[in-house]
PDB file of C-alpha atoms in Angstrom:
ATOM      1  CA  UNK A  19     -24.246 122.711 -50.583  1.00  0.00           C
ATOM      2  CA  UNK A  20     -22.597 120.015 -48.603  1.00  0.00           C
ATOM      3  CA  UNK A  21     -23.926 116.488 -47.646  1.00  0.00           C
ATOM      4  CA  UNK A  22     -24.143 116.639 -44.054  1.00  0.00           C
ATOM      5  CA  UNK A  23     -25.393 112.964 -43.776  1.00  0.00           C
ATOM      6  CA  UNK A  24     -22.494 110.730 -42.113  1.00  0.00           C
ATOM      7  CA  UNK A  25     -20.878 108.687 -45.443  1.00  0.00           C
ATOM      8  CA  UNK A  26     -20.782 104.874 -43.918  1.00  0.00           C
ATOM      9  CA  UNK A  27     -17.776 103.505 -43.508  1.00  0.00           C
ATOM     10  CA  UNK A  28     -17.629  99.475 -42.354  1.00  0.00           C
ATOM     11  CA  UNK A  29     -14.212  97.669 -42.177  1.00  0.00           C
ATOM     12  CA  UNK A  30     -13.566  94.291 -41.116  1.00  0.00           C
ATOM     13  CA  UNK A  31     -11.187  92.645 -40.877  1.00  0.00           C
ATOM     14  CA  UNK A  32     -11.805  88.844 -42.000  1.00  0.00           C
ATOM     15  CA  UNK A  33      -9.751  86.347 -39.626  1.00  0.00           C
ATOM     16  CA  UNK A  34     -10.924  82.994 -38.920  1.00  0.00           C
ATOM     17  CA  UNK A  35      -9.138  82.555 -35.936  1.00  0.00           C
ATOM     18  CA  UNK A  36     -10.515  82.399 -32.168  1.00  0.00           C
ATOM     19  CA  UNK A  37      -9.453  86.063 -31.305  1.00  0.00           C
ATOM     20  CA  UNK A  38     -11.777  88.216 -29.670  1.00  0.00           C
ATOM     21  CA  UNK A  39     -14.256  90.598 -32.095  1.00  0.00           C
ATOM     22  CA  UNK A  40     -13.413  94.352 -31.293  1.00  0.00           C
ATOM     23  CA  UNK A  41     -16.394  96.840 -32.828  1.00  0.00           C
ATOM     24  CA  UNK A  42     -14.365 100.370 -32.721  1.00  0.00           C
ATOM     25  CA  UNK A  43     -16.966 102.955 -33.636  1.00  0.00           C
ATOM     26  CA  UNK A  44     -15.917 107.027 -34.154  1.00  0.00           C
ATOM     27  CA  UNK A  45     -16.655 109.511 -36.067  1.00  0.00           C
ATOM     28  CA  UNK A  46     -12.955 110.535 -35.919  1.00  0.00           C
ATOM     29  CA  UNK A  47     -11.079 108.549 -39.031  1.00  0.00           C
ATOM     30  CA  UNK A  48      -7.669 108.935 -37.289  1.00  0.00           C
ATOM     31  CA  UNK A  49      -9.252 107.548 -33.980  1.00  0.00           C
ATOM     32  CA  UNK A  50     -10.160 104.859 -36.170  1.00  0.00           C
ATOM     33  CA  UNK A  51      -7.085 104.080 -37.807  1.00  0.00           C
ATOM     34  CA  UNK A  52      -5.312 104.652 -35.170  1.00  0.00           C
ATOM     35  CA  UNK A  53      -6.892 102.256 -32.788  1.00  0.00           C
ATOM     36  CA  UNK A  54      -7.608  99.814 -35.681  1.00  0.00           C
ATOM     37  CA  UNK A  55      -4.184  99.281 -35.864  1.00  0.00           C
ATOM     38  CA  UNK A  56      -3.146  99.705 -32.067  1.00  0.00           C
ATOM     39  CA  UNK A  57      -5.852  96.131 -32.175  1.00  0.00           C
ATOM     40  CA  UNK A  58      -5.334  94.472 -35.300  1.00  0.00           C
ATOM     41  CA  UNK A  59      -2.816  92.750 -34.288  1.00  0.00           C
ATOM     42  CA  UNK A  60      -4.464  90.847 -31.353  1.00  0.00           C
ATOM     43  CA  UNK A  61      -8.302  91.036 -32.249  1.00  0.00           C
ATOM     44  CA  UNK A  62     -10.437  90.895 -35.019  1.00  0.00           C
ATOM     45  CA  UNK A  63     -11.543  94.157 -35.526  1.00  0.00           C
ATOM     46  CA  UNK A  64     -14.350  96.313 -37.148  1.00  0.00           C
ATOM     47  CA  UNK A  65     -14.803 100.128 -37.397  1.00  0.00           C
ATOM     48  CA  UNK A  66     -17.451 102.313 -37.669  1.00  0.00           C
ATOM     49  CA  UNK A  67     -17.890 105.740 -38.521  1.00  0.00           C
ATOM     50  CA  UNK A  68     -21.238 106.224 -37.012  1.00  0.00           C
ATOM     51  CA  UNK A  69     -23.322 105.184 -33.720  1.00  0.00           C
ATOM     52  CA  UNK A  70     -26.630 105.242 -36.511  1.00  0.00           C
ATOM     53  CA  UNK A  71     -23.858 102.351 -38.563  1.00  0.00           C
ATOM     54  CA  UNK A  72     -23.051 100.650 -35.441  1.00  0.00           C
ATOM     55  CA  UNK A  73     -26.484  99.923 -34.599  1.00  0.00           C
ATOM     56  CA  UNK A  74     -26.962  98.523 -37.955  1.00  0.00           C
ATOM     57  CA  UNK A  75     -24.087  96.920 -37.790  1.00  0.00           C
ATOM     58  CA  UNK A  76     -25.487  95.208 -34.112  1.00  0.00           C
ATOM     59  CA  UNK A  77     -28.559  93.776 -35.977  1.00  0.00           C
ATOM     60  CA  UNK A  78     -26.450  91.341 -37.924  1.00  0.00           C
ATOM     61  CA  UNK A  79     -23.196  90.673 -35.545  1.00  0.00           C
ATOM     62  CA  UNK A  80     -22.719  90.365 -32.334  1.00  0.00           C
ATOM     63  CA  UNK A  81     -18.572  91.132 -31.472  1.00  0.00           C
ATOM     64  CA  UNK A  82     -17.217  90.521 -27.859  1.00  0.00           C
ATOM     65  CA  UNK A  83     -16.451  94.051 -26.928  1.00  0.00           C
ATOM     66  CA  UNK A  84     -17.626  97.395 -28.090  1.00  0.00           C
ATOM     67  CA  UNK A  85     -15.186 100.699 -27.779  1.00  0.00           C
ATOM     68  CA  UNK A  86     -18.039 103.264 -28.637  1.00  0.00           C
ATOM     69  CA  UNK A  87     -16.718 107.065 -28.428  1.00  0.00           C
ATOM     70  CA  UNK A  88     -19.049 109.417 -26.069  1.00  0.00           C
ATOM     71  CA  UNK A  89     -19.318 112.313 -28.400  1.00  0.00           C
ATOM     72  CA  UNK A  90     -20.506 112.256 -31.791  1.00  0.00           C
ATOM     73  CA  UNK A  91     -23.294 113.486 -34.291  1.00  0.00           C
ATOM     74  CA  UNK A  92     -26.822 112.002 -34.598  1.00  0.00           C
ATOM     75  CA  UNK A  93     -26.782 108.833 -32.356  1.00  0.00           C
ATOM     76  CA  UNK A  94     -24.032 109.649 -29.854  1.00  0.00           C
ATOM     77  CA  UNK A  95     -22.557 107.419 -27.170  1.00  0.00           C
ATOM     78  CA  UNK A  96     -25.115 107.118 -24.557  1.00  0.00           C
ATOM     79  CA  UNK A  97     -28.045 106.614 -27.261  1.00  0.00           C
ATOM     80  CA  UNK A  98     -26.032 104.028 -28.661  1.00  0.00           C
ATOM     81  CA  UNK A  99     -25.333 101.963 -25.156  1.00  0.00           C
ATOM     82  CA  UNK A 100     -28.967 102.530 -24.534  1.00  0.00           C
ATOM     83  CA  UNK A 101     -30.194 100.775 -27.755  1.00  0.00           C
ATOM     84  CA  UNK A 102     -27.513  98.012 -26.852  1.00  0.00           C
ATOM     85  CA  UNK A 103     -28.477  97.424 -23.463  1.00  0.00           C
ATOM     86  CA  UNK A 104     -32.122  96.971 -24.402  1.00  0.00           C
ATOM     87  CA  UNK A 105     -31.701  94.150 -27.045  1.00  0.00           C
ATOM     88  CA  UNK A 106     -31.788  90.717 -25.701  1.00  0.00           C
ATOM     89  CA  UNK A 107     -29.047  89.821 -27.736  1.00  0.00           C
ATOM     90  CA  UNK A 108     -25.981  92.668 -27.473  1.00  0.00           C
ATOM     91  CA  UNK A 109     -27.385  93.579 -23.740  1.00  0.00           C
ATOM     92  CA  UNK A 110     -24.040  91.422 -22.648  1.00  0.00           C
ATOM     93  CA  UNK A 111     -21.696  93.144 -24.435  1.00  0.00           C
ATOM     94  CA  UNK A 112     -18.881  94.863 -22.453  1.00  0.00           C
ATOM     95  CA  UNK A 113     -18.827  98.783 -23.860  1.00  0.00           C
ATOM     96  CA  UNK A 114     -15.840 100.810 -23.114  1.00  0.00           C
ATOM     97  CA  UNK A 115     -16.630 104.235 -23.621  1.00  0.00           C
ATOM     98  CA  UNK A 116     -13.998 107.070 -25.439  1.00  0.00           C
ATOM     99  CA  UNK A 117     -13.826 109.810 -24.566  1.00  0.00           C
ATOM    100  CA  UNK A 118     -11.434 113.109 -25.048  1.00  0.00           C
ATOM    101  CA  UNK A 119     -13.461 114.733 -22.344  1.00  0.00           C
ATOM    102  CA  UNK A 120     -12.218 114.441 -18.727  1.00  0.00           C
ATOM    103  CA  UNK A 121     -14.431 117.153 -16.901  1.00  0.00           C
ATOM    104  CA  UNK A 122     -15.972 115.650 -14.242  1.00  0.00           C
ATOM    105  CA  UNK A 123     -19.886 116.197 -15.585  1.00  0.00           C
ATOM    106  CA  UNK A 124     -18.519 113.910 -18.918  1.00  0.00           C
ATOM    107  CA  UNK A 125     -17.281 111.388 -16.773  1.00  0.00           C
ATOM    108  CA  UNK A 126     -20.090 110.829 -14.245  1.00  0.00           C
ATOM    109  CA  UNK A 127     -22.537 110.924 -17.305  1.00  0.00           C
ATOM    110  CA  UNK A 128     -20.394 108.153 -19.061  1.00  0.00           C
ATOM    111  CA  UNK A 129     -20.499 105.853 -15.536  1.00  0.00           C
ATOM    112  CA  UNK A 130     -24.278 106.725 -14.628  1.00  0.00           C
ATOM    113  CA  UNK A 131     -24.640 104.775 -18.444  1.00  0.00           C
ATOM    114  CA  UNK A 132     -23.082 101.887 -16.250  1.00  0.00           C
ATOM    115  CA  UNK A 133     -20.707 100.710 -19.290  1.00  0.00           C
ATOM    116  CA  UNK A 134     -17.605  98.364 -18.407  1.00  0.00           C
ATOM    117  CA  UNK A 135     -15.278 101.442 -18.386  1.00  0.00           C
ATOM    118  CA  UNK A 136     -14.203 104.478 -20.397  1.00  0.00           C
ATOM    119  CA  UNK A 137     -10.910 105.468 -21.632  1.00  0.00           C
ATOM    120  CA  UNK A 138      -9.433 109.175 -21.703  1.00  0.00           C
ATOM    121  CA  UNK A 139      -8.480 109.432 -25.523  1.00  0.00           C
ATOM    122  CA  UNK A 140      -5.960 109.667 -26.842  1.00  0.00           C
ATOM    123  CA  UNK A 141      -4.791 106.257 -25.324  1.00  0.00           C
ATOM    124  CA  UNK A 142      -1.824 104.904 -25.508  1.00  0.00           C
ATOM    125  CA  UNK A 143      -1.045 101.180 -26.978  1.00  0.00           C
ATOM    126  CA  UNK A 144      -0.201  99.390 -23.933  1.00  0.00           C
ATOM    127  CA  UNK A 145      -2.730 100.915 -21.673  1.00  0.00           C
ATOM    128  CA  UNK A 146      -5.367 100.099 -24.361  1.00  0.00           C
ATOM    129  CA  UNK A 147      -4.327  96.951 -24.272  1.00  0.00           C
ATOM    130  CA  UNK A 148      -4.395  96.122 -20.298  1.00  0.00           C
ATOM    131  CA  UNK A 149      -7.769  97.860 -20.179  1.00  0.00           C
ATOM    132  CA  UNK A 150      -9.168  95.239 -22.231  1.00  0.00           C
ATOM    133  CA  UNK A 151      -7.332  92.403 -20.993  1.00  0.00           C
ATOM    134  CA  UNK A 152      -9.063  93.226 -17.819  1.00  0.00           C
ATOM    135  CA  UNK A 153     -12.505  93.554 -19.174  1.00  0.00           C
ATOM    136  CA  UNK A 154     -12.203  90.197 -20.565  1.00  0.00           C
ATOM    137  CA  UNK A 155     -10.549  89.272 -17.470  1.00  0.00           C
ATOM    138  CA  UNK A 156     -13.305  89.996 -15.469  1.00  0.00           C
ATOM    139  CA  UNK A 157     -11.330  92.929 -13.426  1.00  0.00           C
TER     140      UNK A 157
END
């Protein structure tokens, strides 16, 4: 019989500099790699398998922007954003939504969550890049 419980999966990646903290958290490991390294080269950047992992993860960090996919097992997008807008100290964090849902009934439930945007996956580089040059922007 298989496992079913999610296996936890935590990279970071350790720069010193002043670059912005990116949390990426999917349960998609191709999402992850892929948008680790769409990132890496302009953030710090940490990804997550698991919205139960990012939570966790939440408790001890606290990273500048939060790209949390809508869809997944357990603890899924909106949970997640719930349990970060009720802490004192994440309730600031911008969260980008991802999404590979564009029906409208997805997309109103991702903005009724009132998160700093979504993104249709999958996304390409440059757009990716814009979007969150204008959350931290202020746009």
């Amino acid at each position: 019989m298989e496992d079913k419980k999610p296996k936890i999966i935590l990279e970071q990646s350790y720069d010193l500099s002043n670059r912005k903290h990116i949390l990426i958290v999917d349960d998609d490991p191709e999402i992850l790699k892929t948008l680790r390294y769409y990132l890496q080269e302009n953030y710090k950047v940490t990804v997550v398998n698991s919205g139960k992992v990012a939570v966790e993860f939440l408790l001890k960090f606290t990273p500048d922007l939060i790209l949390l996919d809508y869809m997944m097992p357990m603890y899924n997008g909106a949970a997640v954003l719930k349990i970060i807008k009720s802490r004192e100290a994440t309730k600031n964090i911008p969260v980008l939504f991802l999404t590979g849902q564009t029906d409208k009934s997805t997309v109103m439930e991702c903005l009724a969550l009132n998160p700093a945007g979504y993104i249709v996956k999958p996304v390409a580089r440059d757009a990716l890049l814009a979007k969150l040059e204008n959350v931290f922007m202020g746009r």
